[in-house]
Amino acid sequence: MNTGNIVEKFELLSGIENSESIKWRSVVDDACAYVYSRIADKPLSASDERRIELLCAVYAYKLYVMCGKSEVSSFKAGDVTVTAPADEGDKAEKLWQDQLAKCSDLIKKEGFLFGRVVT
């Protein structure tokens, strides 16, 4: 695993600068630990490693969005209304599910990930 590649991909996904990503490094490390704990027991090729690195970055991005971002999706001030095109949390979840499906041959099938409960 190349942690530098994972951090770089995380920065691209989240849109944050390198100097700001330092404070999110523990989230990236936790994401890597989780993903690597779910890898099936088989040797990984260089291509498989790159897929797993992207999966780690996507999971870190999902955690970043869940715990660090609180943006208003729309607001109205007088005659002006501003609306965000899509919830970033929904995009992060979809990206995670897509990448997880693409890596399904590398990931153990048992277990689950508890994300969050919204009331």
PDB file of C-alpha atoms in Angstrom:
ATOM      1  CA  MET A   1       0.000   0.000   0.000  1.00  0.00           C
ATOM      2  CA  ASN A   2       1.293   3.415  -0.940  1.00  0.00           C
ATOM      3  CA  THR A   3      -0.132   5.853   1.604  1.00  0.00           C
ATOM      4  CA  GLY A   4       1.067   8.831  -0.441  1.00  0.00           C
ATOM      5  CA  ASN A   5      -1.079   7.697  -3.377  1.00  0.00           C
ATOM      6  CA  ILE A   6      -4.080   7.273  -1.084  1.00  0.00           C
ATOM      7  CA  VAL A   7      -3.664  10.740   0.440  1.00  0.00           C
ATOM      8  CA  GLU A   8      -3.268  12.262  -3.027  1.00  0.00           C
ATOM      9  CA  LYS A   9      -6.476  10.583  -4.241  1.00  0.00           C
ATOM     10  CA  PHE A  10      -8.274  11.662  -1.060  1.00  0.00           C
ATOM     11  CA  GLU A  11      -7.222  15.278  -1.696  1.00  0.00           C
ATOM     12  CA  LEU A  12      -8.536  15.094  -5.256  1.00  0.00           C
ATOM     13  CA  LEU A  13     -11.869  13.640  -4.133  1.00  0.00           C
ATOM     14  CA  SER A  14     -12.369  16.062  -1.262  1.00  0.00           C
ATOM     15  CA  GLY A  15     -10.994  19.131  -3.030  1.00  0.00           C
ATOM     16  CA  ILE A  16      -8.843  20.093  -0.065  1.00  0.00           C
ATOM     17  CA  GLU A  17      -5.280  21.328  -0.223  1.00  0.00           C
ATOM     18  CA  ASN A  18      -2.297  19.300   0.927  1.00  0.00           C
ATOM     19  CA  SER A  19      -1.802  21.581   3.930  1.00  0.00           C
ATOM     20  CA  GLU A  20      -5.385  20.964   5.085  1.00  0.00           C
ATOM     21  CA  SER A  21      -5.300  17.205   4.459  1.00  0.00           C
ATOM     22  CA  ILE A  22      -2.730  16.796   7.237  1.00  0.00           C
ATOM     23  CA  LYS A  23      -5.433  17.267   9.864  1.00  0.00           C
ATOM     24  CA  TRP A  24      -7.481  14.521   8.172  1.00  0.00           C
ATOM     25  CA  ARG A  25      -4.590  12.042   8.106  1.00  0.00           C
ATOM     26  CA  SER A  26      -5.956   9.960  10.992  1.00  0.00           C
ATOM     27  CA  VAL A  27      -9.241   9.557   9.075  1.00  0.00           C
ATOM     28  CA  VAL A  28      -7.279   8.383   6.027  1.00  0.00           C
ATOM     29  CA  ASP A  29      -5.317   5.957   8.215  1.00  0.00           C
ATOM     30  CA  ASP A  30      -8.540   4.618   9.769  1.00  0.00           C
ATOM     31  CA  ALA A  31     -10.065   4.162   6.318  1.00  0.00           C
ATOM     32  CA  CYS A  32      -6.990   2.232   5.176  1.00  0.00           C
ATOM     33  CA  ALA A  33      -7.065   0.041   8.271  1.00  0.00           C
ATOM     34  CA  TYR A  34     -10.723  -0.787   7.699  1.00  0.00           C
ATOM     35  CA  VAL A  35     -10.352  -1.549   3.991  1.00  0.00           C
ATOM     36  CA  TYR A  36      -7.224  -3.626   4.510  1.00  0.00           C
ATOM     37  CA  SER A  37      -8.947  -5.601   7.283  1.00  0.00           C
ATOM     38  CA  ARG A  38     -11.629  -6.582   4.744  1.00  0.00           C
ATOM     39  CA  ILE A  39      -9.254  -7.812   1.995  1.00  0.00           C
ATOM     40  CA  ALA A  40      -9.674 -11.474   1.112  1.00  0.00           C
ATOM     41  CA  ASP A  41      -6.678 -13.697   1.792  1.00  0.00           C
ATOM     42  CA  LYS A  42      -5.050 -13.756  -1.614  1.00  0.00           C
ATOM     43  CA  PRO A  43      -1.959 -12.199  -3.152  1.00  0.00           C
ATOM     44  CA  LEU A  44      -2.572  -8.793  -4.708  1.00  0.00           C
ATOM     45  CA  SER A  45      -1.173  -7.790  -8.063  1.00  0.00           C
ATOM     46  CA  ALA A  46       0.029  -4.247  -8.736  1.00  0.00           C
ATOM     47  CA  SER A  47      -3.314  -3.539 -10.423  1.00  0.00           C
ATOM     48  CA  ASP A  48      -5.199  -4.901  -7.399  1.00  0.00           C
ATOM     49  CA  GLU A  49      -3.110  -2.683  -5.102  1.00  0.00           C
ATOM     50  CA  ARG A  50      -4.076   0.398  -7.118  1.00  0.00           C
ATOM     51  CA  ARG A  51      -7.750  -0.592  -6.901  1.00  0.00           C
ATOM     52  CA  ILE A  52      -7.462  -1.033  -3.133  1.00  0.00           C
ATOM     53  CA  GLU A  53      -5.667   2.331  -2.802  1.00  0.00           C
ATOM     54  CA  LEU A  54      -8.564   4.029  -4.606  1.00  0.00           C
ATOM     55  CA  LEU A  55     -11.055   2.182  -2.394  1.00  0.00           C
ATOM     56  CA  CYS A  56      -9.187   3.441   0.691  1.00  0.00           C
ATOM     57  CA  ALA A  57      -9.246   7.018  -0.629  1.00  0.00           C
ATOM     58  CA  VAL A  58     -12.964   6.802  -1.423  1.00  0.00           C
ATOM     59  CA  TYR A  59     -13.745   5.433   2.037  1.00  0.00           C
ATOM     60  CA  ALA A  60     -11.648   8.195   3.618  1.00  0.00           C
ATOM     61  CA  TYR A  61     -13.594  10.719   1.533  1.00  0.00           C
ATOM     62  CA  LYS A  62     -16.863   9.200   2.723  1.00  0.00           C
ATOM     63  CA  LEU A  63     -15.729   9.488   6.356  1.00  0.00           C
ATOM     64  CA  TYR A  64     -14.543  13.053   5.721  1.00  0.00           C
ATOM     65  CA  VAL A  65     -17.958  14.013   4.379  1.00  0.00           C
ATOM     66  CA  MET A  66     -19.770  12.233   7.224  1.00  0.00           C
ATOM     67  CA  CYS A  67     -17.800  13.769  10.056  1.00  0.00           C
ATOM     68  CA  GLY A  68     -16.262  16.937   8.737  1.00  0.00           C
ATOM     69  CA  LYS A  69     -18.483  18.649   6.292  1.00  0.00           C
ATOM     70  CA  SER A  70     -21.656  20.431   7.200  1.00  0.00           C
ATOM     71  CA  GLU A  71     -22.779  22.503   4.295  1.00  0.00           C
ATOM     72  CA  VAL A  72     -26.141  24.088   3.758  1.00  0.00           C
ATOM     73  CA  SER A  73     -27.762  22.617   0.652  1.00  0.00           C
ATOM     74  CA  SER A  74     -29.996  25.633   0.097  1.00  0.00           C
ATOM     75  CA  PHE A  75     -30.927  28.933   1.647  1.00  0.00           C
ATOM     76  CA  LYS A  76     -32.960  32.021   0.824  1.00  0.00           C
ATOM     77  CA  ALA A  77     -31.986  35.595   1.593  1.00  0.00           C
ATOM     78  CA  GLY A  78     -34.616  38.020   0.407  1.00  0.00           C
ATOM     79  CA  ASP A  79     -35.149  37.493  -3.308  1.00  0.00           C
ATOM     80  CA  VAL A  80     -32.009  35.355  -3.704  1.00  0.00           C
ATOM     81  CA  THR A  81     -32.171  31.563  -3.364  1.00  0.00           C
ATOM     82  CA  VAL A  82     -29.032  29.420  -3.518  1.00  0.00           C
ATOM     83  CA  THR A  83     -29.352  25.662  -3.915  1.00  0.00           C
ATOM     84  CA  ALA A  84     -26.560  23.104  -4.098  1.00  0.00           C
ATOM     85  CA  PRO A  85     -26.927  20.652  -7.006  1.00  0.00           C
ATOM     86  CA  ALA A  86     -26.611  17.487  -4.902  1.00  0.00           C
ATOM     87  CA  ASP A  87     -25.877  16.446  -1.349  1.00  0.00           C
ATOM     88  CA  GLU A  88     -22.179  15.657  -1.016  1.00  0.00           C
ATOM     89  CA  GLY A  89     -22.986  12.837   1.395  1.00  0.00           C
ATOM     90  CA  ASP A  90     -25.125  11.129  -1.239  1.00  0.00           C
ATOM     91  CA  LYS A  91     -22.350  11.494  -3.811  1.00  0.00           C
ATOM     92  CA  ALA A  92     -19.780  10.089  -1.385  1.00  0.00           C
ATOM     93  CA  GLU A  93     -22.007   7.102  -0.572  1.00  0.00           C
ATOM     94  CA  LYS A  94     -22.645   6.368  -4.256  1.00  0.00           C
ATOM     95  CA  LEU A  95     -18.938   6.619  -5.045  1.00  0.00           C
ATOM     96  CA  TRP A  96     -18.158   4.252  -2.137  1.00  0.00           C
ATOM     97  CA  GLN A  97     -20.766   1.712  -3.281  1.00  0.00           C
ATOM     98  CA  ASP A  98     -19.516   1.873  -6.891  1.00  0.00           C
ATOM     99  CA  GLN A  99     -15.872   1.367  -5.905  1.00  0.00           C
ATOM    100  CA  LEU A 100     -16.789  -1.381  -3.449  1.00  0.00           C
ATOM    101  CA  ALA A 101     -18.615  -3.222  -6.242  1.00  0.00           C
ATOM    102  CA  LYS A 102     -15.579  -2.845  -8.513  1.00  0.00           C
ATOM    103  CA  CYS A 103     -13.378  -4.383  -5.804  1.00  0.00           C
ATOM    104  CA  SER A 104     -15.833  -7.096  -4.781  1.00  0.00           C
ATOM    105  CA  ASP A 105     -13.428  -9.818  -5.929  1.00  0.00           C
ATOM    106  CA  LEU A 106     -10.852  -8.544  -3.411  1.00  0.00           C
ATOM    107  CA  ILE A 107     -13.087  -7.969  -0.374  1.00  0.00           C
ATOM    108  CA  LYS A 108     -14.386 -10.520   2.144  1.00  0.00           C
ATOM    109  CA  LYS A 109     -18.138 -10.934   1.907  1.00  0.00           C
ATOM    110  CA  GLU A 110     -18.985 -11.375   5.608  1.00  0.00           C
ATOM    111  CA  GLY A 111     -19.486  -8.492   8.018  1.00  0.00           C
ATOM    112  CA  PHE A 112     -20.954  -5.052   7.559  1.00  0.00           C
ATOM    113  CA  LEU A 113     -20.114  -1.426   7.972  1.00  0.00           C
ATOM    114  CA  PHE A 114     -22.338   0.641  10.221  1.00  0.00           C
ATOM    115  CA  GLY A 115     -22.462   4.095   8.706  1.00  0.00           C
ATOM    116  CA  ARG A 116     -24.917   6.432  10.417  1.00  0.00           C
ATOM    117  CA  VAL A 117     -28.501   6.800  11.438  1.00  0.00           C
ATOM    118  CA  VAL A 118     -30.398   9.865  10.328  1.00  0.00           C
ATOM    119  CA  THR A 119     -33.615  10.776  12.129  1.00  0.00           C
TER     120      THR A 119
END
